[in-house]
Tab-separated table of C-alpha atoms and ligand atoms in Angstrom:
chain	number	residue	atom	x	y	z
A	1	UNK	CA	-71.373	-13.118	-136.425
A	2	UNK	CA	-74.287	-14.881	-134.795
A	3	UNK	CA	-75.091	-14.031	-131.183
A	4	UNK	CA	-76.489	-17.501	-130.528
A	5	UNK	CA	-75.213	-20.622	-132.202
A	6	UNK	CA	-76.214	-24.208	-131.489
A	7	UNK	CA	-74.390	-27.082	-133.122
A	8	UNK	CA	-75.941	-30.554	-133.035
A	9	UNK	CA	-77.420	-29.999	-129.603
A	10	UNK	CA	-79.251	-32.847	-127.918
A	11	UNK	CA	-80.635	-33.060	-124.421
A	12	UNK	CA	-81.887	-36.211	-122.750
A	13	UNK	CA	-83.278	-36.714	-119.284
A	14	UNK	CA	-82.546	-40.008	-117.627
A	15	UNK	CA	-85.456	-41.241	-115.587
A	16	UNK	CA	-84.081	-44.539	-114.362
A	17	UNK	CA	-85.703	-47.105	-116.645
A	18	UNK	CA	-86.676	-44.646	-119.339
A	19	UNK	CA	-85.036	-41.756	-121.110
A	20	UNK	CA	-86.698	-38.654	-122.485
A	21	UNK	CA	-85.057	-37.155	-125.554
A	22	UNK	CA	-86.175	-33.570	-125.033
A	23	UNK	CA	-84.018	-32.076	-127.824
A	24	UNK	CA	-82.700	-33.993	-130.813
A	25	UNK	CA	-79.784	-32.698	-132.856
A	26	UNK	CA	-80.639	-28.998	-132.990
A	27	UNK	CA	-78.478	-26.713	-135.123
A	28	UNK	CA	-79.405	-23.052	-135.414
A	29	UNK	CA	-78.112	-19.512	-135.440
A	30	UNK	CA	-79.684	-16.289	-134.209
A	31	UNK	CA	-78.214	-12.917	-135.150
A	32	UNK	CA	-77.760	-9.957	-132.819
A	33	UNK	CA	-80.585	-7.483	-132.237
A	34	UNK	CA	-83.340	-9.795	-133.376
A	35	UNK	CA	-86.752	-10.573	-131.943
A	36	UNK	CA	-87.114	-14.309	-132.105
A	37	UNK	CA	-89.695	-16.818	-130.984
A	38	UNK	CA	-89.730	-20.552	-130.346
A	39	UNK	CA	-93.178	-21.952	-130.883
A	40	UNK	CA	-94.494	-25.409	-130.239
A	41	UNK	CA	-96.918	-27.462	-128.187
A	42	UNK	CA	-96.358	-28.291	-124.544
A	43	UNK	CA	-93.561	-30.842	-124.209
A	44	UNK	CA	-91.923	-29.956	-127.531
A	45	UNK	CA	-88.719	-28.786	-125.832
A	46	UNK	CA	-89.052	-24.981	-125.644
A	47	UNK	CA	-88.063	-24.629	-121.991
A	48	UNK	CA	-85.205	-27.093	-122.367
A	49	UNK	CA	-83.889	-25.118	-125.335
A	50	UNK	CA	-84.147	-21.749	-123.569
A	51	UNK	CA	-82.431	-23.199	-120.502
A	52	UNK	CA	-79.495	-24.332	-122.626
A	53	UNK	CA	-79.209	-20.938	-124.336
A	54	UNK	CA	-79.543	-19.269	-120.921
A	55	UNK	CA	-76.659	-21.312	-119.465
A	56	UNK	CA	-79.013	-22.752	-116.870
A	57	UNK	CA	-78.393	-26.290	-118.076
A	58	UNK	CA	-75.984	-28.175	-120.299
A	59	UNK	CA	-76.602	-30.221	-123.418
A	60	UNK	CA	-76.125	-34.001	-123.383
A	61	UNK	CA	-74.345	-33.583	-126.722
A	62	UNK	CA	-73.392	-30.704	-129.012
A	63	UNK	CA	-72.270	-27.144	-128.436
A	64	UNK	CA	-73.909	-23.868	-127.461
A	65	UNK	CA	-72.108	-20.610	-128.296
A	66	UNK	CA	-73.079	-17.108	-127.182
A	67	UNK	CA	-71.051	-14.378	-128.844
A	68	UNK	CA	-68.538	-17.051	-129.893
A	69	UNK	CA	-68.026	-18.185	-126.295
A	70	UNK	CA	-68.650	-21.877	-125.887
A	71	UNK	CA	-70.997	-21.551	-122.928
A	72	UNK	CA	-71.877	-25.238	-122.892
A	73	UNK	CA	-68.349	-25.797	-121.509
A	74	UNK	CA	-68.597	-23.322	-118.638
A	75	UNK	CA	-68.428	-24.633	-115.080
A	76	UNK	CA	-71.425	-23.898	-112.856
A	77	UNK	CA	-69.897	-20.829	-111.242
A	78	UNK	CA	-68.619	-19.388	-114.534
A	79	UNK	CA	-72.031	-19.957	-116.067
A	80	UNK	CA	-73.633	-18.045	-113.185
A	81	UNK	CA	-71.260	-15.133	-113.701
A	82	UNK	CA	-71.888	-15.169	-117.453
A	83	UNK	CA	-75.647	-15.073	-116.867
A	84	UNK	CA	-75.352	-12.148	-114.451
A	85	UNK	CA	-73.207	-10.146	-116.823
A	86	UNK	CA	-74.803	-10.849	-120.175
A	87	UNK	CA	-78.307	-12.277	-119.865
A	88	UNK	CA	-81.717	-11.180	-118.692
A	89	UNK	CA	-84.604	-13.521	-117.895
A	90	UNK	CA	-88.366	-13.156	-117.939
A	91	UNK	CA	-90.510	-15.987	-116.588
A	92	UNK	CA	-94.031	-17.222	-117.081
A	93	UNK	CA	-94.824	-16.700	-113.393
A	94	UNK	CA	-93.147	-13.286	-113.249
A	95	UNK	CA	-90.925	-14.413	-110.315
A	96	UNK	CA	-91.089	-11.087	-108.524
A	97	UNK	CA	-90.133	-11.156	-104.858
A	98	UNK	CA	-93.367	-10.513	-102.938
A	99	UNK	CA	-91.691	-8.778	-99.974
A	100	UNK	CA	-89.947	-6.227	-102.194
A	101	UNK	CA	-91.607	-3.219	-103.830
A	102	UNK	CA	-91.703	-2.772	-107.594
A	103	UNK	CA	-88.702	-0.456	-107.289
A	104	UNK	CA	-86.770	-2.914	-105.130
A	105	UNK	CA	-87.528	-5.811	-107.451
A	106	UNK	CA	-85.927	-3.925	-110.331
A	107	UNK	CA	-83.041	-2.922	-108.068
A	108	UNK	CA	-82.397	-6.495	-106.962
A	109	UNK	CA	-80.131	-7.690	-109.823
A	110	UNK	CA	-78.107	-4.467	-109.611
A	111	UNK	CA	-77.242	-5.261	-106.002
A	112	UNK	CA	-77.126	-9.034	-106.011
A	113	UNK	CA	-75.591	-9.682	-109.396
A	114	UNK	CA	-73.783	-6.637	-110.708
A	115	UNK	CA	-72.885	-4.479	-107.707
A	116	UNK	CA	-73.743	-1.141	-109.344
A	117	UNK	CA	-73.098	2.049	-107.315
A	118	UNK	CA	-76.161	3.611	-105.699
A	119	UNK	CA	-76.411	6.797	-107.817
A	120	UNK	CA	-76.257	4.934	-111.070
A	121	UNK	CA	-78.563	2.286	-109.698
A	122	UNK	CA	-81.291	4.783	-108.972
A	123	UNK	CA	-80.923	6.396	-112.380
A	124	UNK	CA	-81.191	3.100	-114.205
A	125	UNK	CA	-84.128	1.842	-112.158
A	126	UNK	CA	-86.092	5.058	-112.719
A	127	UNK	CA	-85.261	4.958	-116.422
A	128	UNK	CA	-86.519	1.421	-116.913
A	129	UNK	CA	-89.581	1.835	-114.704
A	130	UNK	CA	-90.465	4.809	-116.867
A	131	UNK	CA	-89.810	2.796	-120.042
A	132	UNK	CA	-92.287	0.103	-118.978
A	133	UNK	CA	-94.800	2.719	-117.694
A	134	UNK	CA	-94.563	1.550	-114.089
A	135	UNK	CA	-92.914	4.568	-112.474
A	136	UNK	CA	-96.128	5.631	-110.742
A	137	UNK	CA	-96.453	2.148	-109.203
A	138	UNK	CA	-92.902	1.930	-107.919
A	139	UNK	CA	-93.765	1.756	-104.218
A	140	UNK	CA	-96.405	-0.952	-104.594
A	141	UNK	CA	-95.816	-4.611	-103.819
A	142	UNK	CA	-96.329	-7.354	-106.431
A	143	UNK	CA	-99.512	-8.432	-104.639
A	144	UNK	CA	-101.019	-5.001	-105.338
A	145	UNK	CA	-100.582	-4.927	-109.122
A	146	UNK	CA	-102.069	-6.893	-112.056
A	147	UNK	CA	-100.405	-9.749	-113.951
A	148	UNK	CA	-99.681	-7.531	-116.939
A	149	UNK	CA	-98.099	-4.926	-114.660
A	150	UNK	CA	-96.020	-7.614	-112.936
A	151	UNK	CA	-94.671	-8.757	-116.258
A	152	UNK	CA	-93.808	-5.175	-117.201
A	153	UNK	CA	-91.826	-4.920	-113.959
A	154	UNK	CA	-90.128	-8.202	-114.890
A	155	UNK	CA	-89.194	-6.702	-118.278
A	156	UNK	CA	-87.613	-3.729	-116.478
A	157	UNK	CA	-85.785	-6.074	-114.110
A	158	UNK	CA	-84.460	-8.112	-117.042
A	159	UNK	CA	-83.196	-4.996	-118.833
A	160	UNK	CA	-81.761	-2.993	-115.946
A	161	UNK	CA	-78.418	-4.839	-116.077
A	162	UNK	CA	-78.045	-3.920	-119.781
A	163	UNK	CA	-77.915	-7.522	-121.029
A	164	UNK	CA	-77.000	-8.475	-124.593
A	165	UNK	CA	-79.730	-11.079	-124.658
A	166	UNK	CA	-83.069	-11.439	-122.909
A	167	UNK	CA	-84.693	-14.861	-122.680
A	168	UNK	CA	-88.384	-15.146	-121.911
A	169	UNK	CA	-90.046	-18.514	-121.385
A	170	UNK	CA	-93.754	-18.179	-122.210
A	171	UNK	CA	-93.849	-14.642	-120.819
A	172	UNK	CA	-97.506	-14.205	-121.765
A	173	UNK	CA	-98.896	-17.606	-120.738
A	174	UNK	CA	-100.508	-16.249	-117.562
A	175	UNK	CA	-101.895	-13.077	-119.112
A	176	UNK	CA	-105.175	-12.248	-120.816
A	177	UNK	CA	-104.857	-11.460	-124.489
A	178	UNK	CA	-104.782	-7.658	-124.174
A	179	UNK	CA	-102.083	-7.742	-121.471
A	180	UNK	CA	-100.126	-10.377	-123.389
A	181	UNK	CA	-100.123	-8.218	-126.467
A	182	UNK	CA	-99.018	-5.197	-124.461
A	183	UNK	CA	-96.105	-7.069	-122.884
A	184	UNK	CA	-94.928	-8.414	-126.245
A	185	UNK	CA	-95.217	-4.962	-127.850
A	186	UNK	CA	-93.183	-3.555	-124.987
A	187	UNK	CA	-90.497	-6.203	-125.472
A	188	UNK	CA	-90.494	-5.437	-129.194
A	189	UNK	CA	-90.103	-1.730	-128.551
A	190	UNK	CA	-87.261	-2.349	-126.097
A	191	UNK	CA	-85.552	-4.603	-128.611
A	192	UNK	CA	-85.726	-1.826	-131.209
A	193	UNK	CA	-84.681	0.983	-128.856
A	194	UNK	CA	-81.911	-0.824	-126.981
A	195	UNK	CA	-80.875	-3.217	-129.749
A	196	UNK	CA	-81.101	-6.040	-127.250
A	197	UNK	CA	-81.770	-9.472	-128.680
A	198	UNK	CA	-84.980	-11.028	-127.353
A	199	UNK	CA	-85.778	-14.728	-127.587
A	200	UNK	CA	-89.116	-15.861	-126.225
A	201	UNK	CA	-91.196	-19.006	-126.320
A	202	UNK	CA	-94.928	-19.245	-126.719
A	203	UNK	CA	-97.633	-21.618	-127.803
A	204	UNK	CA	-99.917	-18.766	-128.762
A	205	UNK	CA	-99.987	-18.311	-132.568
A	206	UNK	CA	-101.162	-14.680	-132.260
A	207	UNK	CA	-98.207	-13.769	-130.043
A	208	UNK	CA	-95.761	-15.645	-132.237
A	209	UNK	CA	-96.621	-13.405	-135.196
A	210	UNK	CA	-95.004	-10.468	-133.404
A	211	UNK	CA	-91.561	-12.056	-133.827
A	212	UNK	CA	-89.218	-11.389	-136.751
A	213	UNK	CA	-88.102	-14.966	-136.840
A	214	UNK	CA	-90.063	-17.993	-135.675
A	215	UNK	CA	-88.645	-21.438	-135.044
A	216	UNK	CA	-91.236	-24.178	-134.682
A	217	UNK	CA	-90.407	-27.057	-132.363
A	218	UNK	CA	-92.050	-30.440	-132.491
A	219	UNK	CA	-91.018	-33.364	-130.380
A	220	UNK	CA	-87.539	-31.974	-129.698
A	221	UNK	CA	-86.773	-30.984	-133.268
A	222	UNK	CA	-86.958	-27.745	-135.249
A	223	UNK	CA	-89.485	-28.361	-137.971
A	224	UNK	CA	-89.573	-24.905	-139.517
A	225	UNK	CA	-87.885	-21.525	-139.521
A	226	UNK	CA	-89.966	-18.638	-140.746
A	227	UNK	CA	-89.114	-14.966	-141.179
A	228	UNK	CA	-91.997	-12.636	-140.534
A	229	UNK	CA	-92.168	-8.987	-141.533
A	230	UNK	CA	-94.841	-7.324	-139.455
A	231	UNK	CA	-96.672	-4.548	-141.363
A	232	UNK	CA	-95.364	-1.925	-138.918
A	233	UNK	CA	-91.721	-2.980	-139.110
A	234	UNK	CA	-89.087	-0.500	-140.176
B	301	LIG	P1	-91.986	-27.281	-123.381
B	301	LIG	O1	-91.337	-26.155	-122.651
B	301	LIG	O2	-92.077	-27.069	-124.860
B	301	LIG	O3	-93.311	-27.643	-122.796
B	301	LIG	P2	-89.953	-28.921	-122.118
B	301	LIG	O4	-88.630	-28.467	-122.591
B	301	LIG	O5	-90.389	-28.501	-120.769
B	301	LIG	O6	-91.048	-28.574	-123.222
B	301	LIG	O7	-89.979	-30.515	-122.127
B	301	LIG	C1	-89.547	-31.310	-123.212
B	301	LIG	C2	-89.609	-32.775	-122.816
B	301	LIG	O8	-88.635	-33.025	-121.796
B	301	LIG	C3	-90.945	-33.207	-122.220
B	301	LIG	O9	-91.175	-34.520	-122.604
B	301	LIG	C4	-90.718	-33.101	-120.738
B	301	LIG	O10	-91.540	-33.990	-120.047
B	301	LIG	C5	-89.256	-33.502	-120.618
B	301	LIG	N1	-88.564	-32.865	-119.483
B	301	LIG	C6	-88.337	-31.543	-119.313
B	301	LIG	N2	-87.657	-31.298	-118.180
B	301	LIG	C7	-87.439	-32.519	-117.610
B	301	LIG	C8	-86.773	-32.954	-116.420
B	301	LIG	N3	-86.174	-32.073	-115.593
B	301	LIG	N4	-86.750	-34.275	-116.158
B	301	LIG	C9	-87.319	-35.141	-116.997
B	301	LIG	N5	-87.954	-34.814	-118.134
B	301	LIG	C10	-88.021	-33.525	-118.449
B	302	LIG	MG1	-92.036	-24.876	-121.207
């Protein structure tokens, strides 16, 4: 059974006189535990597509299913609950809260979204900070660490709620190549270890090659689907 299923999904934005057809009749499936990338130039529809899969927005037509639940039908509040319980997000701009420490940023979803008891909270936070090699930086503030380190904290924050699916919209766009590669390798390792499905977007061809499955988007349509077997895959 596919974890993600889109059936004839379209999304248009009405701008008064004009209309932008951001996604045009997209049908696709993504299996559990995969490492998947959406690639395409700016404006091709990557963010729109990730927002629909992430229950942050609704299609103009068609259906989105996650784990056989028709999430495109969920009301705003149900969608919010679904996101908190099942999804993790990583953003291009890291979106860490500047007034919270690294530790507190990772703790945030466990308090605000999932209400996890304090003992277990601490255990999970320490575990994931260790996993992303940021334990020794846990008392620093986002302003005191590098972009690559911020994104590693964001990976920990996305995973700490044990989501089934992590969505990352251009997670490496604001990183130099070495840091970008490190963040993607970390995501890949987490996907293997935790069997979490990761779906990320990028316009960087080098980053895209790290995925197992690559969908190419052009002008709101999927123009190719390519399976990649990296030499180090097992
Ligand atoms: P990408 O992430 O690949 O750059 P987007 O999904 O952001 O692409 O955008 C796809 C198309 O939809 C673009 O033409 C963009 O201008 C348009 N678009 C995206 N969001 C909005 C919005 N909120 N209102 C109007 N047009 C939008
Ligand atoms: Mg985008």
